[in-house]
PDB file of C-alpha atoms and ligand atoms in Angstrom:
ATOM      1  CA  MET A 245      -3.099 -60.257  82.280  1.00 73.00           C
ATOM      2  CA  GLY A 246      -0.411 -59.302  79.640  1.00 93.00           C
ATOM      3  CA  ARG A 247       2.417 -57.197  78.865  1.00 97.00           C
ATOM      4  CA  SER A 248       2.795 -53.582  77.350  1.00 98.00           C
ATOM      5  CA  GLY A 249       5.474 -51.630  75.664  1.00 98.00           C
ATOM      6  CA  GLY A 250       5.882 -48.730  73.305  1.00 98.00           C
ATOM      7  CA  CYS A 251       8.358 -46.411  71.551  1.00 98.00           C
ATOM      8  CA  LEU A 252      10.308 -43.749  73.148  1.00 98.00           C
ATOM      9  CA  CYS A 253       7.821 -40.791  72.407  1.00 98.00           C
ATOM     10  CA  GLY A 254       4.919 -42.908  73.203  1.00 98.00           C
ATOM     11  CA  ALA A 255       3.220 -42.633  69.578  1.00 98.00           C
ATOM     12  CA  ILE A 256       3.395 -46.347  69.028  1.00 98.00           C
ATOM     13  CA  ARG A 257       1.648 -48.698  71.951  1.00 98.00           C
ATOM     14  CA  TYR A 258       1.273 -52.235  72.025  1.00 98.00           C
ATOM     15  CA  GLU A 259       0.037 -55.107  74.150  1.00 98.00           C
ATOM     16  CA  ILE A 260       1.155 -58.536  74.188  1.00 98.00           C
ATOM     17  CA  PRO A 261       0.315 -61.970  76.192  1.00 97.00           C
ATOM     18  CA  GLU A 262       2.319 -62.970  79.259  1.00 95.00           C
ATOM     19  CA  THR A 263       4.403 -65.757  77.393  1.00 95.00           C
ATOM     20  CA  SER A 264       6.078 -65.465  74.234  1.00 97.00           C
ATOM     21  CA  LEU A 265       6.082 -68.124  71.582  1.00 97.00           C
ATOM     22  CA  MET A 266      10.250 -67.868  71.962  1.00 97.00           C
ATOM     23  CA  GLU A 267      12.563 -65.452  72.709  1.00 97.00           C
ATOM     24  CA  ALA A 268      15.839 -64.862  71.074  1.00 97.00           C
ATOM     25  CA  ILE A 269      19.025 -62.613  70.349  1.00 97.00           C
ATOM     26  CA  CYS A 270      19.845 -61.906  66.857  1.00 96.00           C
ATOM     27  CA  HIS A 271      23.449 -60.864  65.841  1.00 97.00           C
ATOM     28  CA  CYS A 272      22.905 -60.406  62.400  1.00 95.00           C
ATOM     29  CA  LYS A 273      24.465 -57.348  61.054  1.00 95.00           C
ATOM     30  CA  ASN A 274      21.379 -55.714  59.735  1.00 95.00           C
ATOM     31  CA  CYS A 275      19.669 -56.160  63.476  1.00 96.00           C
ATOM     32  CA  GLN A 276      22.917 -54.521  64.589  1.00 97.00           C
ATOM     33  CA  LYS A 277      22.596 -51.569  62.159  1.00 96.00           C
ATOM     34  CA  GLN A 278      18.761 -50.852  62.608  1.00 95.00           C
ATOM     35  CA  ALA A 279      19.047 -51.333  66.672  1.00 95.00           C
ATOM     36  CA  GLY A 280      22.332 -49.133  66.527  1.00 96.00           C
ATOM     37  CA  SER A 281      23.511 -51.364  69.094  1.00 97.00           C
ATOM     38  CA  ALA A 282      25.177 -54.784  69.429  1.00 97.00           C
ATOM     39  CA  PHE A 283      22.113 -57.154  68.595  1.00 97.00           C
ATOM     40  CA  SER A 284      18.237 -57.305  68.609  1.00 97.00           C
ATOM     41  CA  THR A 285      16.343 -58.962  71.549  1.00 98.00           C
ATOM     42  CA  LEU A 286      13.370 -60.718  69.889  1.00 98.00           C
ATOM     43  CA  ALA A 287      10.124 -62.121  71.180  1.00 98.00           C
ATOM     44  CA  GLY A 288       8.037 -64.132  68.908  1.00 98.00           C
ATOM     45  CA  ILE A 289       4.172 -63.485  69.124  1.00 98.00           C
ATOM     46  CA  LYS A 290       1.226 -64.568  67.614  1.00 98.00           C
ATOM     47  CA  LYS A 291       0.207 -62.125  65.327  1.00 98.00           C
ATOM     48  CA  SER A 292      -3.350 -62.122  66.486  1.00 97.00           C
ATOM     49  CA  ASP A 293      -2.280 -61.581  70.110  1.00 98.00           C
ATOM     50  CA  PHE A 294      -0.373 -58.541  69.261  1.00 98.00           C
ATOM     51  CA  LYS A 295      -2.500 -55.490  70.094  1.00 98.00           C
ATOM     52  CA  LEU A 296      -1.006 -52.447  68.428  1.00 98.00           C
ATOM     53  CA  THR A 297      -1.790 -48.801  68.616  1.00 98.00           C
ATOM     54  CA  GLY A 298      -0.279 -45.940  66.438  1.00 98.00           C
ATOM     55  CA  GLU A 299       0.970 -46.404  63.036  1.00 97.00           C
ATOM     56  CA  PRO A 300       4.502 -47.602  62.853  1.00 98.00           C
ATOM     57  CA  LYS A 301       6.757 -47.043  59.574  1.00 98.00           C
ATOM     58  CA  VAL A 302       8.029 -50.003  57.540  1.00 98.00           C
ATOM     59  CA  TYR A 303      11.206 -50.427  56.171  1.00 97.00           C
ATOM     60  CA  VAL A 304      11.371 -53.827  53.862  1.00 97.00           C
ATOM     61  CA  ASP A 305      14.912 -54.990  53.977  1.00 95.00           C
ATOM     62  CA  THR A 306      16.014 -57.088  51.300  1.00 94.00           C
ATOM     63  CA  ASP A 307      19.400 -57.246  51.793  1.00 89.00           C
ATOM     64  CA  THR A 308      19.728 -60.020  54.681  1.00 87.00           C
ATOM     65  CA  ASP A 309      22.072 -62.383  55.599  1.00 82.00           C
ATOM     66  CA  SER A 310      19.280 -65.194  55.051  1.00 84.00           C
ATOM     67  CA  GLY A 311      18.075 -63.743  51.738  1.00 86.00           C
ATOM     68  CA  ALA A 312      14.730 -63.558  52.883  1.00 88.00           C
ATOM     69  CA  SER A 313      13.280 -59.991  53.173  1.00 93.00           C
ATOM     70  CA  VAL A 314      12.374 -58.791  56.653  1.00 95.00           C
ATOM     71  CA  GLU A 315       9.764 -55.824  57.366  1.00 97.00           C
ATOM     72  CA  ARG A 316      11.227 -53.682  59.935  1.00 97.00           C
ATOM     73  CA  PHE A 317       8.536 -51.754  61.681  1.00 98.00           C
ATOM     74  CA  PHE A 318       9.705 -48.462  63.514  1.00 98.00           C
ATOM     75  CA  CYS A 319       8.318 -45.474  65.074  1.00 98.00           C
ATOM     76  CA  GLY A 320       8.382 -42.420  62.257  1.00 98.00           C
ATOM     77  CA  ALA A 321       8.652 -39.884  65.105  1.00 98.00           C
ATOM     78  CA  CYS A 322      11.093 -41.186  67.583  1.00 98.00           C
ATOM     79  CA  GLY A 323      13.083 -43.823  65.401  1.00 97.00           C
ATOM     80  CA  SER A 324      12.474 -46.713  67.863  1.00 98.00           C
ATOM     81  CA  PRO A 325      12.375 -50.166  66.250  1.00 98.00           C
ATOM     82  CA  ILE A 326       9.377 -52.021  67.401  1.00 98.00           C
ATOM     83  CA  TYR A 327       8.872 -55.090  65.717  1.00 98.00           C
ATOM     84  CA  SER A 328       9.936 -57.246  62.614  1.00 97.00           C
ATOM     85  CA  ALA A 329       7.861 -59.324  60.287  1.00 97.00           C
ATOM     86  CA  LEU A 330       8.776 -62.110  57.898  1.00 94.00           C
ATOM     87  CA  PRO A 331       6.375 -62.775  54.952  1.00 93.00           C
ATOM     88  CA  SER A 332       7.123 -66.224  55.014  1.00 93.00           C
ATOM     89  CA  GLN A 333       5.738 -66.547  58.534  1.00 94.00           C
ATOM     90  CA  PRO A 334       2.421 -64.248  58.295  1.00 96.00           C
ATOM     91  CA  ASN A 335       1.096 -65.376  61.694  1.00 97.00           C
ATOM     92  CA  VAL A 336       4.017 -64.266  63.706  1.00 98.00           C
ATOM     93  CA  ILE A 337       5.626 -60.962  64.626  1.00 98.00           C
ATOM     94  CA  TYR A 338       9.180 -60.651  66.461  1.00 98.00           C
ATOM     95  CA  LEU A 339       8.835 -57.933  68.902  1.00 98.00           C
ATOM     96  CA  LYS A 340      12.135 -55.769  69.774  1.00 98.00           C
ATOM     97  CA  THR A 341      11.883 -56.328  73.386  1.00 98.00           C
ATOM     98  CA  GLY A 342      13.700 -53.187  74.589  1.00 97.00           C
ATOM     99  CA  THR A 343      10.515 -51.628  73.918  1.00 98.00           C
ATOM    100  CA  LEU A 344       8.767 -53.389  76.788  1.00 98.00           C
ATOM    101  CA  ASP A 345       7.747 -51.351  79.789  1.00 98.00           C
ATOM    102  CA  ASP A 346       8.974 -54.203  81.809  1.00 97.00           C
ATOM    103  CA  THR A 347      12.016 -56.219  80.313  1.00 97.00           C
ATOM    104  CA  SER A 348      12.494 -58.191  83.792  1.00 96.00           C
ATOM    105  CA  GLU A 349      10.687 -61.455  82.158  1.00 93.00           C
ATOM    106  CA  PHE A 350      12.614 -61.384  78.909  1.00 95.00           C
ATOM    107  CA  LYS A 351      14.600 -64.584  78.797  1.00 95.00           C
ATOM    108  CA  PRO A 352      16.493 -65.374  75.643  1.00 96.00           C
ATOM    109  CA  SER A 353      16.574 -69.218  74.690  1.00 96.00           C
ATOM    110  CA  ILE A 354      18.662 -68.818  71.871  1.00 97.00           C
ATOM    111  CA  HIS A 355      21.379 -66.951  70.113  1.00 97.00           C
ATOM    112  CA  VAL A 356      20.858 -66.627  66.198  1.00 96.00           C
ATOM    113  CA  TRP A 357      23.462 -65.277  63.880  1.00 95.00           C
ATOM    114  CA  ALA A 358      26.367 -65.752  66.472  1.00 95.00           C
ATOM    115  CA  SER A 359      28.862 -66.006  63.847  1.00 94.00           C
ATOM    116  CA  THR A 360      28.349 -62.268  63.343  1.00 96.00           C
ATOM    117  CA  ARG A 361      28.333 -61.145  66.856  1.00 96.00           C
ATOM    118  CA  GLN A 362      30.716 -58.226  67.891  1.00 97.00           C
ATOM    119  CA  ASN A 363      33.921 -59.297  69.117  1.00 97.00           C
ATOM    120  CA  TRP A 364      33.316 -58.200  72.840  1.00 97.00           C
ATOM    121  CA  VAL A 365      29.872 -59.815  73.004  1.00 97.00           C
ATOM    122  CA  GLU A 366      30.248 -63.186  75.091  1.00 96.00           C
ATOM    123  CA  ILE A 367      27.480 -65.583  74.932  1.00 95.00           C
ATOM    124  CA  ASP A 368      26.369 -67.699  78.069  1.00 93.00           C
ATOM    125  CA  PRO A 369      27.549 -71.312  77.154  1.00 93.00           C
ATOM    126  CA  ASN A 370      24.115 -72.828  78.603  1.00 94.00           C
ATOM    127  CA  VAL A 371      22.306 -70.845  75.951  1.00 95.00           C
ATOM    128  CA  PRO A 372      22.110 -72.740  72.368  1.00 95.00           C
ATOM    129  CA  GLN A 373      23.558 -70.711  69.274  1.00 95.00           C
ATOM    130  CA  LEU A 374      23.041 -71.068  65.686  1.00 92.00           C
ATOM    131  CA  GLN A 375      25.792 -69.724  63.902  1.00 87.00           C
ATOM    132  CA  LYS A 376      23.594 -68.771  61.070  1.00 76.00           C
ATOM    133  CA  GLN A 377      19.758 -68.877  61.074  1.00 63.00           C
ATOM    134  CA  SER A 378      18.982 -71.369  58.288  1.00 50.00           C
TER     135      SER A 378
HETATM  136 ZN1   ZN B 669       8.169 -42.879  69.080  1.00 75.67          ZN
HETATM  137 ZN1   ZN B 670      18.757 -60.026  62.933  1.00 75.67          ZN
END
């Protein structure tokens, strides 16, 4: 058993295991820009467990709050963000969980870059926050 998902147009599809390494919300400005939204919803997945079909495009984002470059993979046909990867963590990918076919099991356990969250966003006080990522 696992979970599946894909981009809006269906050119990119993937499968991941039932459980993630971690699930988080990222409020950094670059995630807001790339998602065209208030934040990114992310699931850390072991790269060897990430089964991808289709060929996403990549944007190498070097102007990040952390200073580390982020590879942002997206569908070149419909623009859906699919996942991000950090060259410093070659064995993990960070899936954009809005692309899951079934998002009902997503449960973020931490908010990162909470200091740059949009004004209207209220964070559940029971969920830990990092004001910055590192
Ligand atoms: Zn697409
Ligand atoms: Zn971010």
